Amino acid sequence: MAASFVSNPDPCLDSSRKKRRKVEDDRNPASTTQARWRSDKEQRIYSTKLVEALRKVRQGSSSSPVAVSGGKIVKEAADRVLAVAAKGTTRWSRAILRSRLRLSKRLQKCRKARVTGDSRCKRADVRRERRRTPAVQKKVKVLSQLVPGCRKAPLPNLLEETTDYIAALEMQVRAMTVLTELLSGAPAANRLNFTS
Amino acid sequence: MDPTAGNVPGSAVPGPDHEEPGLETLQFREEIQRLMTVPPDNASSFTALLELPPTQAMELLHLSPESEPNPAPAAVSGKPPLLEPCAHPFNSSLTFPSNAALIERAAKFSIFGGGEQSPETGAVPSNPGVNLEKVKSEPAESDSNPNSSQETKNNQRSSAKRKEREKKVKVSMKKSKIEAKEDADKIPYVHVRARRGQATDSHSLAERARREKINARMKLLQELVPGCNKISGTALVLDEIINHVQSLQRQVEFLSMRLATVDPRIDSNLDHLLATESLSLMQSNFSNMTPPIMWPELPINGNRQQYQQQWHFDALHQPGWGREEDNHIFITPEASLISCNSSANSASLHTGHVKTEL
């Protein structure tokens, strides 16, 4: 009888504690994401850093007789610069930076090991009846694989990361588009200037 | 003993006003135990208490029809008169000791129900709804435990009255739900209110809060992804989001490939672009190109030249402010590199300009 009385407030306290931690997160994503990744300042910072990184890549590739810097190297550099621009506030940015530090092989091994550990999570799901259909679950899994560093993230965190990631990717696309067109069109413009 | 015994059952049920349901139920339980230990033989139910001193009970029964039914003070002291029957008046309409417990209970809780509503409606904006509902469920549980013999009847009556009260309180809570939610945003706690007809289980409440959070984030995503506002349904929206992320990633790959193959003399291009009109161009382009551009294949040189012509002309019209803006931000890191590289770039007019500016 004593146990039944005492144990009742405890789940309330636990859930309230969890809620307490997560309330702060609710206010942040809406206000900061779009304003942050759409601002001119952020774009300028990103474009300059990107240009610097590209120049380093080009210098590095010219010194070693490797073929022209492949698109992959450029893409990785662009992603890294984007992650740096995020200033480590988001999971995906930290995951990208981490992946640059470690060797790719080590990462693959870690990923394989983590995959087998997923069966632990299923027990937690069985406990409570989940209203999420298996179709939705599959899509959530696909999305978590797309966003770097969010494979095992809980759904609300995953959605938050996705929001930030999409905004950042849009900025990246914009910056790279402009850069590409400027760079590729520059020699043509030079010729025009000289002729006129 | 009597005033304390009289007060404690009185204070146990208006426990909902305080935010410590656990303590109140403990107090209530202690009170029950105290009352039950008085008759040493039967410690199971209050009816046993009544039955033990049968002569005294009969005396009370005779006394009760004479006295006026005065539920308010009488019910409060309903229990202690069992111990000292002569001193206090007993509740009316008691025919049998078994019924006495039932009716005394019902009367007591109805009193406190009436008393609860007014403080509750006043305290509703500040009180957490979860605790209110929990405390209501807890006294119901605690009541059922001591009464082993009359459990069903007792519970039916008390639970019926409690349901009425809960419904009334829930309506009032629903009205003040918005206010409470706004207050909740400021407080670190999240107070979740159960609406009418929804389960008050702690698990379902937590799940509902979680669901609401997830739905809020999904709404944000829908706003971000173009074309997702019209779609309803989590699966389809997620489909769109996945497609959008994949398309963006593909665009980045495509652009990086182009950047890699665009021009071998990229250093010179980068220099003069950075120093002169590139940033003004970028600014104007960024403001124009807010939606991401979908371009599966573009002719490499044809269209681009036309675009470049326009942009470069626009930029050349306003070279001054662009350069002024850019100088203080970008020239400093680029200065060394530009000076190194521009020596290789004698053909370019703009690098000449850059030199003079620096």
PDB file of C-alpha atoms in Angstrom, chain B residues 181-309:
ATOM      1  CA  LYS B 181      -0.180  27.462 -21.594  1.00  0.00           C
ATOM      2  CA  GLU B 182       1.128  30.952 -22.023  1.00  0.00           C
ATOM      3  CA  ASP B 183       2.213  30.946 -18.442  1.00  0.00           C
ATOM      4  CA  ALA B 184       3.802  27.597 -18.936  1.00  0.00           C
ATOM      5  CA  ASP B 185       6.063  28.953 -21.608  1.00  0.00           C
ATOM      6  CA  LYS B 186       7.699  31.224 -19.116  1.00  0.00           C
ATOM      7  CA  ILE B 187       8.062  28.619 -16.404  1.00  0.00           C
ATOM      8  CA  PRO B 188      10.626  25.864 -16.990  1.00  0.00           C
ATOM      9  CA  TYR B 189       7.943  23.249 -16.341  1.00  0.00           C
ATOM     10  CA  VAL B 190       5.663  22.248 -19.149  1.00  0.00           C
ATOM     11  CA  HIS B 191       2.136  21.988 -17.875  1.00  0.00           C
ATOM     12  CA  VAL B 192       0.095  19.781 -20.066  1.00  0.00           C
ATOM     13  CA  ARG B 193      -3.633  19.965 -19.687  1.00  0.00           C
ATOM     14  CA  ALA B 194      -5.906  17.115 -20.480  1.00  0.00           C
ATOM     15  CA  ARG B 195      -8.859  18.120 -22.508  1.00  0.00           C
ATOM     16  CA  ARG B 196     -12.310  16.741 -22.024  1.00  0.00           C
ATOM     17  CA  GLY B 197     -12.586  13.106 -22.842  1.00  0.00           C
ATOM     18  CA  GLN B 198      -8.847  12.477 -22.979  1.00  0.00           C
ATOM     19  CA  ALA B 199      -6.956  10.083 -20.808  1.00  0.00           C
ATOM     20  CA  THR B 200      -5.291  11.514 -17.761  1.00  0.00           C
ATOM     21  CA  ASP B 201      -2.673   8.845 -17.482  1.00  0.00           C
ATOM     22  CA  SER B 202       0.783  10.257 -17.028  1.00  0.00           C
ATOM     23  CA  HIS B 203       2.104   8.196 -19.906  1.00  0.00           C
ATOM     24  CA  SER B 204      -0.501   9.423 -22.323  1.00  0.00           C
ATOM     25  CA  LEU B 205       0.019  12.990 -21.203  1.00  0.00           C
ATOM     26  CA  ALA B 206       3.724  12.745 -21.796  1.00  0.00           C
ATOM     27  CA  GLU B 207       3.114  11.150 -25.137  1.00  0.00           C
ATOM     28  CA  ARG B 208       0.686  13.859 -26.083  1.00  0.00           C
ATOM     29  CA  ALA B 209       3.204  16.570 -25.201  1.00  0.00           C
ATOM     30  CA  ARG B 210       5.775  14.753 -27.269  1.00  0.00           C
ATOM     31  CA  ARG B 211       3.421  14.472 -30.189  1.00  0.00           C
ATOM     32  CA  GLU B 212       2.655  18.157 -30.043  1.00  0.00           C
ATOM     33  CA  LYS B 213       6.317  18.974 -30.095  1.00  0.00           C
ATOM     34  CA  ILE B 214       6.859  16.732 -33.088  1.00  0.00           C
ATOM     35  CA  ASN B 215       3.923  18.254 -34.904  1.00  0.00           C
ATOM     36  CA  ALA B 216       5.220  21.755 -34.292  1.00  0.00           C
ATOM     37  CA  ARG B 217       8.560  20.836 -35.840  1.00  0.00           C
ATOM     38  CA  MET B 218       6.855  19.199 -38.757  1.00  0.00           C
ATOM     39  CA  LYS B 219       5.005  22.446 -39.371  1.00  0.00           C
ATOM     40  CA  LEU B 220       8.274  24.341 -39.453  1.00  0.00           C
ATOM     41  CA  LEU B 221       9.643  21.889 -41.964  1.00  0.00           C
ATOM     42  CA  GLN B 222       6.555  22.213 -44.076  1.00  0.00           C
ATOM     43  CA  GLU B 223       7.049  25.941 -44.271  1.00  0.00           C
ATOM     44  CA  LEU B 224      10.652  25.490 -45.257  1.00  0.00           C
ATOM     45  CA  VAL B 225      10.105  22.952 -47.979  1.00  0.00           C
ATOM     46  CA  PRO B 226       8.280  24.475 -50.942  1.00  0.00           C
ATOM     47  CA  GLY B 227       5.031  22.826 -51.843  1.00  0.00           C
ATOM     48  CA  CYS B 228       4.566  21.049 -48.559  1.00  0.00           C
ATOM     49  CA  ASN B 229       1.882  23.317 -47.205  1.00  0.00           C
ATOM     50  CA  LYS B 230      -0.848  21.763 -49.274  1.00  0.00           C
ATOM     51  CA  ILE B 231       0.031  18.224 -48.406  1.00  0.00           C
ATOM     52  CA  SER B 232      -1.543  16.713 -45.347  1.00  0.00           C
ATOM     53  CA  GLY B 233      -0.332  13.572 -43.720  1.00  0.00           C
ATOM     54  CA  THR B 234       2.939  12.801 -42.087  1.00  0.00           C
ATOM     55  CA  ALA B 235       4.134  10.224 -44.600  1.00  0.00           C
ATOM     56  CA  LEU B 236       3.663  12.413 -47.659  1.00  0.00           C
ATOM     57  CA  VAL B 237       5.217  15.419 -45.999  1.00  0.00           C
ATOM     58  CA  LEU B 238       8.186  13.317 -45.007  1.00  0.00           C
ATOM     59  CA  ASP B 239       8.404  12.134 -48.596  1.00  0.00           C
ATOM     60  CA  GLU B 240       8.614  15.700 -49.776  1.00  0.00           C
ATOM     61  CA  ILE B 241      11.202  16.576 -47.185  1.00  0.00           C
ATOM     62  CA  ILE B 242      13.348  13.625 -48.173  1.00  0.00           C
ATOM     63  CA  ASN B 243      13.073  14.555 -51.832  1.00  0.00           C
ATOM     64  CA  HIS B 244      14.017  18.109 -51.079  1.00  0.00           C
ATOM     65  CA  VAL B 245      17.074  17.155 -49.049  1.00  0.00           C
ATOM     66  CA  GLN B 246      18.176  14.730 -51.737  1.00  0.00           C
ATOM     67  CA  SER B 247      17.758  17.316 -54.462  1.00  0.00           C
ATOM     68  CA  LEU B 248      19.735  19.864 -52.487  1.00  0.00           C
ATOM     69  CA  GLN B 249      22.526  17.405 -51.905  1.00  0.00           C
ATOM     70  CA  ARG B 250      22.562  16.512 -55.583  1.00  0.00           C
ATOM     71  CA  GLN B 251      22.775  20.176 -56.480  1.00  0.00           C
ATOM     72  CA  VAL B 252      25.731  20.614 -54.171  1.00  0.00           C
ATOM     73  CA  GLU B 253      27.453  17.671 -55.810  1.00  0.00           C
ATOM     74  CA  PHE B 254      26.759  19.009 -59.262  1.00  0.00           C
ATOM     75  CA  LEU B 255      27.980  22.467 -58.367  1.00  0.00           C
ATOM     76  CA  SER B 256      31.129  21.161 -56.771  1.00  0.00           C
ATOM     77  CA  MET B 257      31.870  19.160 -59.915  1.00  0.00           C
ATOM     78  CA  ARG B 258      31.454  22.272 -61.968  1.00  0.00           C
ATOM     79  CA  LEU B 259      33.586  24.303 -59.633  1.00  0.00           C
ATOM     80  CA  ALA B 260      36.323  21.727 -59.916  1.00  0.00           C
ATOM     81  CA  THR B 261      36.307  21.751 -63.712  1.00  0.00           C
ATOM     82  CA  VAL B 262      35.414  25.354 -64.328  1.00  0.00           C
ATOM     83  CA  ASP B 263      38.733  27.046 -64.888  1.00  0.00           C
ATOM     84  CA  PRO B 264      42.328  26.025 -64.391  1.00  0.00           C
ATOM     85  CA  ARG B 265      43.374  29.641 -63.800  1.00  0.00           C
ATOM     86  CA  ILE B 266      41.070  29.862 -60.854  1.00  0.00           C
ATOM     87  CA  ASP B 267      43.499  31.745 -58.667  1.00  0.00           C
ATOM     88  CA  SER B 268      43.591  34.807 -60.831  1.00  0.00           C
ATOM     89  CA  ASN B 269      39.903  34.738 -61.290  1.00  0.00           C
ATOM     90  CA  LEU B 270      39.354  34.434 -57.578  1.00  0.00           C
ATOM     91  CA  ASP B 271      41.607  37.364 -56.868  1.00  0.00           C
ATOM     92  CA  HIS B 272      40.025  39.867 -59.123  1.00  0.00           C
ATOM     93  CA  LEU B 273      36.582  38.673 -58.370  1.00  0.00           C
ATOM     94  CA  LEU B 274      37.037  39.011 -54.678  1.00  0.00           C
ATOM     95  CA  ALA B 275      38.630  42.408 -54.799  1.00  0.00           C
ATOM     96  CA  THR B 276      36.194  44.087 -57.086  1.00  0.00           C
ATOM     97  CA  GLU B 277      32.689  43.299 -57.888  1.00  0.00           C
ATOM     98  CA  SER B 278      32.200  39.753 -56.737  1.00  0.00           C
ATOM     99  CA  LEU B 279      30.716  40.549 -53.410  1.00  0.00           C
ATOM    100  CA  SER B 280      28.321  43.117 -54.679  1.00  0.00           C
ATOM    101  CA  LEU B 281      27.257  40.590 -57.248  1.00  0.00           C
ATOM    102  CA  MET B 282      26.916  37.948 -54.640  1.00  0.00           C
ATOM    103  CA  GLN B 283      24.781  40.175 -52.514  1.00  0.00           C
ATOM    104  CA  SER B 284      22.435  40.969 -55.335  1.00  0.00           C
ATOM    105  CA  ASN B 285      22.357  37.379 -56.416  1.00  0.00           C
ATOM    106  CA  PHE B 286      21.666  36.087 -52.975  1.00  0.00           C
ATOM    107  CA  SER B 287      18.726  38.361 -52.591  1.00  0.00           C
ATOM    108  CA  ASN B 288      17.388  37.308 -55.974  1.00  0.00           C
ATOM    109  CA  MET B 289      17.957  33.635 -55.708  1.00  0.00           C
ATOM    110  CA  THR B 290      16.300  32.768 -52.456  1.00  0.00           C
ATOM    111  CA  PRO B 291      14.463  29.713 -53.796  1.00  0.00           C
ATOM    112  CA  PRO B 292      16.893  27.016 -54.817  1.00  0.00           C
ATOM    113  CA  ILE B 293      17.347  26.698 -58.511  1.00  0.00           C
ATOM    114  CA  MET B 294      16.643  23.411 -60.167  1.00  0.00           C
ATOM    115  CA  TRP B 295      18.823  22.926 -63.189  1.00  0.00           C
ATOM    116  CA  PRO B 296      19.365  19.420 -64.422  1.00  0.00           C
ATOM    117  CA  GLU B 297      21.665  20.339 -67.283  1.00  0.00           C
ATOM    118  CA  LEU B 298      22.816  23.700 -68.427  1.00  0.00           C
ATOM    119  CA  PRO B 299      24.619  24.597 -71.624  1.00  0.00           C
ATOM    120  CA  ILE B 300      28.030  25.374 -70.362  1.00  0.00           C
ATOM    121  CA  ASN B 301      29.077  28.526 -72.089  1.00  0.00           C
ATOM    122  CA  GLY B 302      26.213  29.901 -74.104  1.00  0.00           C
ATOM    123  CA  ASN B 303      23.706  31.252 -71.631  1.00  0.00           C
ATOM    124  CA  ARG B 304      26.174  31.966 -68.956  1.00  0.00           C
ATOM    125  CA  GLN B 305      28.048  34.498 -70.974  1.00  0.00           C
ATOM    126  CA  GLN B 306      24.934  36.524 -71.452  1.00  0.00           C
ATOM    127  CA  TYR B 307      24.204  36.462 -67.751  1.00  0.00           C
ATOM    128  CA  GLN B 308      27.734  37.378 -66.919  1.00  0.00           C
ATOM    129  CA  GLN B 309      27.663  40.334 -69.234  1.00  0.00           C
TER     130      GLN B 309
END
